[in-house]
mmCIF file of C-alpha atoms in Angstrom:
data_model
loop_
_atom_site.group_PDB
_atom_site.id
_atom_site.type_symbol
_atom_site.label_atom_id
_atom_site.label_comp_id
_atom_site.label_asym_id
_atom_site.label_seq_id
_atom_site.Cartn_x
_atom_site.Cartn_y
_atom_site.Cartn_z
ATOM 1 C CA MET A 275 55.890 -67.136 27.120
ATOM 2 C CA HIS A 276 52.435 -66.858 25.543
ATOM 3 C CA ARG A 277 51.707 -70.455 26.561
ATOM 4 C CA GLU A 278 52.567 -69.760 30.194
ATOM 5 C CA TYR A 279 50.411 -66.635 30.161
ATOM 6 C CA PHE A 280 47.499 -68.599 28.662
ATOM 7 C CA ASP A 281 47.825 -71.412 31.245
ATOM 8 C CA GLU A 282 47.900 -68.913 34.104
ATOM 9 C CA ALA A 283 44.855 -67.070 32.762
ATOM 10 C CA TYR A 284 43.002 -70.369 32.324
ATOM 11 C CA SER A 285 43.809 -71.428 35.902
ATOM 12 C CA ILE A 286 42.553 -68.112 37.270
ATOM 13 C CA MET A 287 39.365 -68.313 35.222
ATOM 14 C CA HIS A 288 38.799 -71.950 36.248
ATOM 15 C CA ALA A 289 39.244 -71.054 39.938
ATOM 16 C CA LYS A 290 36.777 -68.162 39.610
ATOM 17 C CA ILE A 291 34.204 -70.448 37.983
ATOM 18 C CA GLU A 292 34.637 -73.006 40.773
ATOM 19 C CA TYR A 293 34.128 -70.332 43.428
ATOM 20 C CA ALA A 294 31.070 -69.000 41.590
ATOM 21 C CA ILE A 295 29.565 -72.502 41.532
ATOM 22 C CA MET A 296 30.268 -72.938 45.245
ATOM 23 C CA ILE A 297 28.585 -69.615 46.026
ATOM 24 C CA PHE A 298 25.581 -70.645 43.901
ATOM 25 C CA GLU A 299 25.324 -74.022 45.662
ATOM 26 C CA PHE A 300 25.197 -72.291 49.045
ATOM 27 C CA THR A 301 23.082 -69.193 48.346
ATOM 28 C CA PHE A 302 20.285 -70.650 46.214
ATOM 29 C CA PRO A 303 19.343 -73.418 48.703
ATOM 30 C CA LEU A 304 19.568 -70.755 51.434
ATOM 31 C CA PHE A 305 17.086 -68.578 49.555
ATOM 32 C CA PHE A 306 14.743 -71.501 48.794
ATOM 33 C CA ALA A 307 14.715 -72.775 52.381
ATOM 34 C CA LEU A 308 14.179 -69.269 53.747
ATOM 35 C CA VAL A 309 11.253 -68.498 51.426
ATOM 36 C CA ILE A 310 9.613 -71.903 51.879
ATOM 37 C CA ASP A 311 9.870 -71.746 55.670
ATOM 38 C CA ILE A 312 8.397 -68.222 55.700
ATOM 39 C CA PHE A 313 5.501 -69.663 53.692
ATOM 40 C CA ILE A 314 5.241 -72.593 56.127
ATOM 41 C CA ILE A 315 5.055 -70.159 59.071
ATOM 42 C CA TYR A 316 2.196 -68.317 57.369
ATOM 43 C CA LEU A 317 0.254 -71.479 56.465
ATOM 44 C CA SER A 318 0.817 -73.086 59.871
ATOM 45 C CA HIS A 319 -0.678 -70.168 61.771
ATOM 46 C CA LYS A 320 -3.500 -69.692 59.289
ATOM 47 C CA TYR A 321 -4.610 -73.346 59.151
ATOM 48 C CA HIS A 322 -3.278 -74.492 62.539
ATOM 49 C CA LEU A 323 -0.801 -76.997 61.111
ATOM 50 C CA PHE A 324 2.456 -78.321 62.601
ATOM 51 C CA LEU A 325 2.014 -76.097 65.659
ATOM 52 C CA ASP A 326 3.884 -76.671 68.916
ATOM 53 C CA GLU A 327 1.650 -75.139 71.575
ATOM 54 C CA ALA A 328 3.476 -72.981 74.107
ATOM 55 C CA HIS A 329 1.190 -74.005 76.968
ATOM 56 C CA THR A 330 1.737 -77.762 76.498
ATOM 57 C CA GLU A 331 3.066 -79.451 79.636
ATOM 58 C CA LYS A 332 6.209 -81.328 78.619
ATOM 59 C CA PRO A 333 9.823 -81.335 79.851
ATOM 60 C CA GLN A 334 11.283 -79.924 76.639
ATOM 61 C CA ASN A 335 8.941 -76.930 76.424
ATOM 62 C CA TYR A 336 11.029 -73.744 76.650
ATOM 63 C CA HIS A 337 9.227 -71.424 74.230
ATOM 64 C CA THR A 338 6.606 -68.839 75.084
ATOM 65 C CA HIS A 339 4.717 -68.599 71.772
ATOM 66 C CA THR A 340 2.908 -71.230 69.724
ATOM 67 C CA THR A 341 5.387 -72.078 66.959
ATOM 68 C CA PRO A 342 5.351 -74.215 63.787
ATOM 69 C CA ARG A 343 7.629 -77.259 64.085
ATOM 70 C CA ALA A 344 8.058 -77.863 60.372
ATOM 71 C CA GLY A 345 11.258 -75.992 59.486
ATOM 72 C CA GLY A 346 12.586 -79.254 58.108
ATOM 73 C CA ILE A 347 10.208 -78.871 55.144
ATOM 74 C CA GLY A 348 12.129 -75.884 53.775
ATOM 75 C CA ILE A 349 15.426 -77.702 54.208
ATOM 76 C CA ALA A 350 14.067 -80.904 52.639
ATOM 77 C CA VAL A 351 12.569 -79.167 49.586
ATOM 78 C CA SER A 352 15.850 -77.309 48.977
ATOM 79 C CA LEU A 353 17.773 -80.578 49.212
ATOM 80 C CA PHE A 354 15.387 -82.426 46.885
ATOM 81 C CA PHE A 355 15.665 -79.633 44.321
ATOM 82 C CA PHE A 356 19.426 -79.014 44.372
ATOM 83 C CA ILE A 357 20.960 -82.304 45.496
ATOM 84 C CA LEU A 358 20.317 -83.818 42.059
ATOM 85 C CA ILE A 359 23.197 -81.795 40.573
ATOM 86 C CA SER A 360 25.564 -84.245 42.252
ATOM 87 C CA PRO A 361 25.888 -87.925 41.194
ATOM 88 C CA LEU A 362 26.224 -88.869 44.857
ATOM 89 C CA GLY A 363 23.201 -86.719 45.632
ATOM 90 C CA VAL A 364 21.110 -88.690 43.127
ATOM 91 C CA LYS A 365 21.998 -91.902 44.977
ATOM 92 C CA LEU A 366 21.034 -90.302 48.289
ATOM 93 C CA LEU A 367 17.657 -88.981 47.146
ATOM 94 C CA LEU A 368 15.604 -92.010 48.253
ATOM 95 C CA PRO A 369 17.378 -92.390 51.635
ATOM 96 C CA VAL A 370 16.980 -88.646 52.277
ATOM 97 C CA VAL A 371 13.239 -88.866 51.589
ATOM 98 C CA LEU A 372 12.866 -91.848 53.942
ATOM 99 C CA ALA A 373 14.863 -90.107 56.685
ATOM 100 C CA PHE A 374 12.667 -87.027 56.391
ATOM 101 C CA LEU A 375 9.433 -89.039 56.372
ATOM 102 C CA SER A 376 10.465 -90.815 59.589
ATOM 103 C CA GLY A 377 9.939 -87.525 61.402
ATOM 104 C CA ILE A 378 7.538 -85.329 59.439
ATOM 105 C CA PHE A 379 4.543 -87.582 60.168
ATOM 106 C CA GLU A 380 5.180 -86.991 63.864
ATOM 107 C CA ASP A 381 5.311 -83.244 63.261
ATOM 108 C CA PHE A 382 2.085 -83.320 61.258
ATOM 109 C CA HIS A 383 -0.300 -85.333 63.417
ATOM 110 C CA HIS A 384 1.687 -87.715 65.646
ATOM 111 C CA SER A 385 0.662 -90.643 63.457
ATOM 112 C CA LEU A 386 3.850 -92.722 63.462
ATOM 113 C CA THR A 387 4.547 -95.212 66.240
ATOM 114 C CA PRO A 388 8.118 -95.435 67.612
ATOM 115 C CA LYS A 389 8.513 -98.874 65.985
ATOM 116 C CA HIS A 390 7.425 -97.606 62.567
ATOM 117 C CA ARG A 391 9.644 -94.539 62.941
ATOM 118 C CA LEU A 392 12.653 -96.731 63.767
ATOM 119 C CA ALA A 393 11.837 -99.048 60.861
ATOM 120 C CA LEU A 394 11.850 -96.116 58.416
ATOM 121 C CA GLN A 395 15.156 -94.891 59.837
ATOM 122 C CA LEU A 396 16.723 -98.327 59.453
ATOM 123 C CA ILE A 397 15.495 -98.596 55.856
ATOM 124 C CA ALA A 398 16.881 -95.109 55.137
ATOM 125 C CA ALA A 399 20.247 -96.098 56.643
ATOM 126 C CA LEU A 400 20.392 -99.439 54.810
ATOM 127 C CA SER A 401 19.458 -97.891 51.467
ATOM 128 C CA ALA A 402 22.124 -95.172 51.909
ATOM 129 C CA VAL A 403 24.807 -97.715 52.755
ATOM 130 C CA TRP A 404 23.771 -99.948 49.858
ATOM 131 C CA LEU A 405 23.477 -97.193 47.214
ATOM 132 C CA THR A 406 26.696 -95.350 48.128
ATOM 133 C CA ASP A 407 28.731 -98.281 49.497
ATOM 134 C CA ALA A 408 29.633 -96.024 52.417
ATOM 135 C CA VAL A 409 30.698 -98.653 54.948
ATOM 136 C CA VAL A 410 33.215 -98.115 57.740
ATOM 137 C CA THR A 411 35.333 -101.242 58.157
ATOM 138 C CA TYR A 412 38.601 -99.722 59.382
ATOM 139 C CA LEU A 413 38.278 -98.004 62.761
ATOM 140 C CA GLY A 414 41.874 -96.849 63.004
ATOM 141 C CA LEU A 415 44.399 -98.007 65.594
ATOM 142 C CA GLY A 416 44.773 -101.249 63.639
ATOM 143 C CA ILE A 417 41.119 -102.290 64.172
ATOM 144 C CA THR A 418 39.356 -103.724 61.103
ATOM 145 C CA LEU A 419 35.763 -104.979 61.009
ATOM 146 C CA PRO A 420 34.377 -107.694 58.697
ATOM 147 C CA TYR A 421 32.314 -106.109 55.920
ATOM 148 C CA TRP A 422 28.976 -107.373 57.272
ATOM 149 C CA LEU A 423 29.772 -105.959 60.705
ATOM 150 C CA GLY A 424 30.851 -102.706 59.056
ATOM 151 C CA VAL A 425 27.421 -102.482 57.404
ATOM 152 C CA LEU A 426 25.658 -102.955 60.745
ATOM 153 C CA PHE A 427 28.011 -100.487 62.443
ATOM 154 C CA SER A 428 27.395 -97.871 59.736
ATOM 155 C CA MET A 429 23.620 -98.324 59.930
ATOM 156 C CA PHE A 430 23.733 -98.051 63.729
ATOM 157 C CA ALA A 431 25.811 -94.857 63.451
ATOM 158 C CA ILE A 432 23.355 -93.270 61.008
ATOM 159 C CA VAL A 433 20.244 -94.071 63.051
ATOM 160 C CA GLY A 434 22.011 -93.069 66.261
ATOM 161 C CA MET A 435 23.040 -89.689 64.872
ATOM 162 C CA MET A 436 19.533 -89.039 63.540
ATOM 163 C CA ASN A 437 18.103 -89.445 67.026
ATOM 164 C CA ALA A 438 21.012 -87.649 68.708
ATOM 165 C CA VAL A 439 20.384 -84.470 66.705
ATOM 166 C CA ASN A 440 16.703 -84.681 67.634
ATOM 167 C CA ILE A 441 17.603 -84.862 71.339
ATOM 168 C CA ILE A 442 19.747 -81.698 71.324
ATOM 169 C CA ASP A 443 17.082 -79.780 69.372
ATOM 170 C CA GLY A 444 15.836 -77.933 72.431
ATOM 171 C CA PHE A 445 16.730 -74.262 72.002
ATOM 172 C CA ASN A 446 16.747 -71.738 69.173
ATOM 173 C CA GLY A 447 19.702 -72.369 66.871
ATOM 174 C CA LEU A 448 21.280 -75.171 68.907
ATOM 175 C CA ALA A 449 20.790 -78.231 66.682
ATOM 176 C CA SER A 450 21.054 -76.295 63.406
ATOM 177 C CA GLY A 451 24.108 -74.410 64.708
ATOM 178 C CA ILE A 452 25.888 -77.652 65.611
ATOM 179 C CA ILE A 453 25.034 -79.051 62.180
ATOM 180 C CA LEU A 454 26.462 -75.944 60.485
ATOM 181 C CA LEU A 455 29.726 -76.311 62.433
ATOM 182 C CA ILE A 456 29.966 -79.998 61.475
ATOM 183 C CA LEU A 457 29.237 -79.223 57.821
ATOM 184 C CA LEU A 458 31.885 -76.505 57.814
ATOM 185 C CA SER A 459 34.448 -79.031 59.025
ATOM 186 C CA PHE A 460 33.313 -81.663 56.508
ATOM 187 C CA GLY A 461 33.462 -79.078 53.726
ATOM 188 C CA MET A 462 37.074 -78.202 54.543
ATOM 189 C CA THR A 463 38.009 -81.881 54.733
ATOM 190 C CA ALA A 464 36.238 -82.721 51.465
ATOM 191 C CA TYR A 465 38.008 -79.791 49.778
ATOM 192 C CA ARG A 466 41.393 -81.100 50.975
ATOM 193 C CA GLN A 467 40.546 -84.560 49.636
ATOM 194 C CA GLU A 468 39.304 -83.011 46.377
ATOM 195 C CA ASN A 469 35.944 -84.760 46.675
ATOM 196 C CA VAL A 470 33.630 -82.538 44.665
ATOM 197 C CA ASP A 471 30.538 -84.700 45.311
ATOM 198 C CA ILE A 472 30.772 -84.349 49.081
ATOM 199 C CA LEU A 473 31.570 -80.650 48.770
ATOM 200 C CA HIS A 474 28.406 -80.169 46.668
ATOM 201 C CA ILE A 475 26.265 -81.899 49.291
ATOM 202 C CA VAL A 476 27.869 -79.984 52.168
ATOM 203 C CA LEU A 477 27.347 -76.609 50.463
ATOM 204 C CA ILE A 478 23.751 -77.357 49.469
ATOM 205 C CA THR A 479 22.844 -78.683 52.910
ATOM 206 C CA GLY A 480 24.707 -75.851 54.637
ATOM 207 C CA GLY A 481 22.858 -73.226 52.596
ATOM 208 C CA ALA A 482 19.463 -74.801 53.311
ATOM 209 C CA VAL A 483 20.229 -75.113 57.035
ATOM 210 C CA PHE A 484 21.428 -71.512 57.222
ATOM 211 C CA GLY A 485 18.190 -70.356 55.572
ATOM 212 C CA PHE A 486 16.274 -72.101 58.356
ATOM 213 C CA PHE A 487 18.743 -70.824 60.978
ATOM 214 C CA LEU A 488 17.916 -67.201 60.097
ATOM 215 C CA LEU A 489 14.288 -67.835 61.085
ATOM 216 C CA ASN A 490 15.045 -70.049 64.082
ATOM 217 C CA PHE A 491 17.742 -67.947 65.763
ATOM 218 C CA PRO A 492 17.353 -65.926 67.883
ATOM 219 C CA LYS A 493 13.556 -65.431 67.806
ATOM 220 C CA GLY A 494 12.414 -68.994 67.138
ATOM 221 C CA LYS A 495 9.838 -68.189 64.450
ATOM 222 C CA ILE A 496 9.923 -71.842 63.355
ATOM 223 C CA PHE A 497 11.391 -75.065 64.770
ATOM 224 C CA LEU A 498 13.177 -77.929 63.004
ATOM 225 C CA GLY A 499 10.702 -80.532 64.135
ATOM 226 C CA ASP A 500 11.431 -84.259 64.111
ATOM 227 C CA GLY A 501 11.505 -84.313 60.300
ATOM 228 C CA GLY A 502 14.213 -81.665 60.125
ATOM 229 C CA ALA A 503 16.269 -83.085 62.993
ATOM 230 C CA TYR A 504 16.226 -86.640 61.613
ATOM 231 C CA LEU A 505 17.041 -85.361 58.122
ATOM 232 C CA LEU A 506 20.069 -83.342 59.259
ATOM 233 C CA GLY A 507 21.324 -86.138 61.497
ATOM 234 C CA PHE A 508 21.106 -88.482 58.514
ATOM 235 C CA ILE A 509 22.951 -86.119 56.149
ATOM 236 C CA VAL A 510 25.913 -85.483 58.447
ATOM 237 C CA ALA A 511 26.124 -89.166 59.427
ATOM 238 C CA ILE A 512 26.263 -90.485 55.859
ATOM 239 C CA THR A 513 28.679 -87.696 54.884
ATOM 240 C CA GLY A 514 31.031 -88.614 57.727
ATOM 241 C CA ILE A 515 30.814 -92.328 56.935
ATOM 242 C CA PHE A 516 31.486 -91.683 53.247
ATOM 243 C CA LEU A 517 34.599 -89.630 54.034
ATOM 244 C CA ALA A 518 35.912 -92.094 56.617
ATOM 245 C CA SER A 519 35.307 -95.127 54.399
ATOM 246 C CA ASN A 520 36.857 -93.688 51.228
ATOM 247 C CA TYR A 521 39.933 -91.816 52.432
ATOM 248 C CA GLU A 522 42.815 -93.074 54.536
ATOM 249 C CA ALA A 523 43.505 -89.450 55.483
ATOM 250 C CA VAL A 524 40.107 -89.260 57.244
ATOM 251 C CA SER A 525 39.896 -91.175 60.519
ATOM 252 C CA PRO A 526 36.541 -92.465 61.824
ATOM 253 C CA TRP A 527 37.589 -90.940 65.147
ATOM 254 C CA TYR A 528 37.626 -87.518 63.481
ATOM 255 C CA VAL A 529 33.965 -88.052 62.585
ATOM 256 C CA LEU A 530 33.161 -89.186 66.128
ATOM 257 C CA ALA A 531 34.992 -86.173 67.584
ATOM 258 C CA LEU A 532 32.837 -83.871 65.440
ATOM 259 C CA PHE A 533 29.684 -85.678 66.597
ATOM 260 C CA ILE A 534 30.730 -85.984 70.229
ATOM 261 C CA TYR A 535 28.264 -83.472 71.702
ATOM 262 C CA PRO A 536 25.020 -85.026 70.398
ATOM 263 C CA VAL A 537 26.419 -88.570 70.697
ATOM 264 C CA TRP A 538 27.556 -88.083 74.293
ATOM 265 C CA GLU A 539 24.264 -86.374 75.180
ATOM 266 C CA VAL A 540 22.462 -89.562 74.152
ATOM 267 C CA LEU A 541 24.870 -91.975 75.885
ATOM 268 C CA PHE A 542 25.014 -89.944 79.075
ATOM 269 C CA SER A 543 21.228 -89.590 79.110
ATOM 270 C CA ILE A 544 20.813 -93.381 78.875
ATOM 271 C CA VAL A 545 23.296 -94.032 81.722
ATOM 272 C CA ARG A 546 21.807 -91.243 83.843
ATOM 273 C CA LYS A 547 18.249 -92.533 83.499
ATOM 274 C CA LYS A 548 19.292 -96.139 84.141
ATOM 275 C CA TYR A 549 21.092 -95.022 87.297
ATOM 276 C CA MET A 550 17.927 -93.230 88.428
ATOM 277 C CA LYS A 551 15.856 -96.347 87.568
ATOM 278 C CA ARG A 552 13.931 -94.598 84.796
ATOM 279 C CA SER A 553 13.286 -95.693 81.237
ATOM 280 C CA PRO A 554 15.841 -94.295 78.747
ATOM 281 C CA LEU A 555 12.887 -93.606 76.435
ATOM 282 C CA GLU A 556 11.151 -91.437 79.020
ATOM 283 C CA PRO A 557 11.691 -87.702 78.318
ATOM 284 C CA ASP A 558 12.956 -85.562 81.170
ATOM 285 C CA ALA A 559 14.191 -82.043 81.885
ATOM 286 C CA ASP A 560 17.742 -82.917 82.928
ATOM 287 C CA HIS A 561 19.639 -82.684 79.649
ATOM 288 C CA LEU A 562 22.643 -80.366 79.759
ATOM 289 C CA HIS A 563 21.014 -77.647 77.669
ATOM 290 C CA MET A 564 17.976 -77.612 79.982
ATOM 291 C CA LEU A 565 20.025 -77.374 83.175
ATOM 292 C CA LEU A 566 22.148 -74.675 81.568
ATOM 293 C CA TYR A 567 19.039 -72.667 80.740
ATOM 294 C CA ARG A 568 17.513 -72.947 84.209
ATOM 295 C CA GLN A 569 20.652 -72.453 86.279
ATOM 296 C CA LEU A 570 22.880 -70.150 84.267
ATOM 297 C CA THR A 571 21.678 -68.401 81.111
ATOM 298 C CA LYS A 572 17.895 -68.179 81.727
ATOM 299 C CA ASN A 573 17.679 -67.185 78.080
ATOM 300 C CA ASN A 574 16.765 -69.376 75.105
ATOM 301 C CA PRO A 575 19.149 -68.137 72.358
ATOM 302 C CA LEU A 576 21.931 -67.463 74.883
ATOM 303 C CA THR A 577 21.796 -71.134 75.918
ATOM 304 C CA ALA A 578 22.385 -72.165 72.309
ATOM 305 C CA LEU A 579 25.228 -69.645 71.929
ATOM 306 C CA PHE A 580 26.918 -70.970 75.078
ATOM 307 C CA LEU A 581 26.869 -74.568 73.831
ATOM 308 C CA LEU A 582 27.908 -73.620 70.303
ATOM 309 C CA ALA A 583 30.871 -71.681 71.726
ATOM 310 C CA MET A 584 31.722 -74.685 73.898
ATOM 311 C CA ASN A 585 31.821 -76.931 70.807
ATOM 312 C CA VAL A 586 33.792 -74.614 68.508
ATOM 313 C CA PRO A 587 37.320 -75.261 69.867
ATOM 314 C CA PHE A 588 36.867 -79.045 69.820
ATOM 315 C CA ILE A 589 35.459 -79.043 66.265
ATOM 316 C CA ALA A 590 38.247 -76.706 65.133
ATOM 317 C CA LEU A 591 40.917 -78.995 66.586
ATOM 318 C CA SER A 592 39.419 -82.060 64.924
ATOM 319 C CA THR A 593 39.309 -80.214 61.602
ATOM 320 C CA LEU A 594 43.038 -79.542 61.859
ATOM 321 C CA PHE A 595 43.817 -83.241 62.408
ATOM 322 C CA PRO A 596 41.266 -85.332 60.465
ATOM 323 C CA ASN A 597 43.807 -88.135 59.933
ATOM 324 C CA LYS A 598 44.935 -88.495 63.562
ATOM 325 C CA SER A 599 42.957 -91.167 65.409
ATOM 326 C CA THR A 600 44.675 -90.757 68.785
ATOM 327 C CA THR A 601 44.418 -86.963 68.607
ATOM 328 C CA ASN A 602 40.694 -87.112 67.902
ATOM 329 C CA ILE A 603 40.145 -89.639 70.691
ATOM 330 C CA ALA A 604 41.868 -87.160 73.024
ATOM 331 C CA ILE A 605 39.671 -84.337 71.679
ATOM 332 C CA ALA A 606 36.508 -86.388 72.273
ATOM 333 C CA VAL A 607 37.631 -87.335 75.800
ATOM 334 C CA GLY A 608 38.479 -83.680 76.483
ATOM 335 C CA PHE A 609 34.971 -82.639 75.484
ATOM 336 C CA ILE A 610 33.413 -85.337 77.670
ATOM 337 C CA VAL A 611 35.439 -84.150 80.685
ATOM 338 C CA CYS A 612 34.313 -80.543 80.114
ATOM 339 C CA TYR A 613 30.719 -81.723 79.673
ATOM 340 C CA LEU A 614 30.755 -83.734 82.903
ATOM 341 C CA LEU A 615 32.321 -80.920 84.923
ATOM 342 C CA LEU A 616 29.732 -78.447 83.662
ATOM 343 C CA TYR A 617 26.903 -80.926 84.190
ATOM 344 C CA ARG A 618 28.035 -81.667 87.761
ATOM 345 C CA PHE A 619 28.204 -77.952 88.557
ATOM 346 C CA LEU A 620 24.708 -77.279 87.153
ATOM 347 C CA TYR A 621 23.176 -80.414 88.683
ATOM 348 C CA LYS A 622 24.512 -79.599 92.149
ATOM 349 C CA LYS A 623 23.285 -76.046 91.806
ATOM 350 C CA GLU A 624 19.757 -77.183 90.949
ATOM 351 C CA TYR A 625 19.202 -80.277 93.063
ATOM 352 C CA LEU A 626 21.660 -80.358 95.944
ATOM 353 C CA SER A 627 20.757 -76.862 97.065
ATOM 354 C CA LEU A 628 17.088 -77.742 97.541
#
């Protein structure tokens, strides 16, 4: 009787300690990122650093006040400080630094050429795959890749997601909100698989991103910048690859279904520009979030809220069925259909009525 009572008390105490650690891992990075980004806002305006001028003529310009584009610094510093508590985090430290550097130079003084930026991203991806052995070789549905092809596929997925997050970073809270939803799903999946390392990284990253989010949404006091967008794209990509490559209960299609909005935005943008005989690398004002802003919401934070709400049901469904490849393929296809219908409606409203 006493033994049973002791075991029950120990289990309760152990659970409370685990929850306390999880709260610490989320709240302290949140606080650090928030304080650092407030400091960055102050320094940027005082010394004219990292500023995105409101009057600059470019397709993606939808803000009305000159704003620092270095919110990724607060997130990065929080990650560098706290990620070392996890053995997996120690392995990811170098790749995380490289991923962040591939964008922060652009935020600082536009000093990195596209080729050099891509080279840094590829090195970050290769080092992450090599140090963590996170390689997707089984794609589900009976499809298995040779290991060398799995390495290339994983590197391509990481670099692709880094740039995809950067592309959707157009309105207050949009990119960081999508990342928070993805991390929430990954956290639940990692908890089910009892992977403490991944759960640590998800909580730390989620806290840091939420600290930034509080300053970015709804007022847009600071932007992610290329450094922040590439960093977050890298983190969620390597997390998804690690889960899919280490657990049979986690399908690669679950990861794709979670990423489907930024991934499809990139793929659709490439096809759309090719069809219009324009370079896929040429920026334009016809991404979904831009059309949505001009033709429907006419409000910066409301545009982000609309797209976040649009993503929630699909991410929730994928989270319920992380091991079902066919279900997640259907979820991804369902999102693409909704995207195309909305895009067609907005495009016709803007261009065919002229």
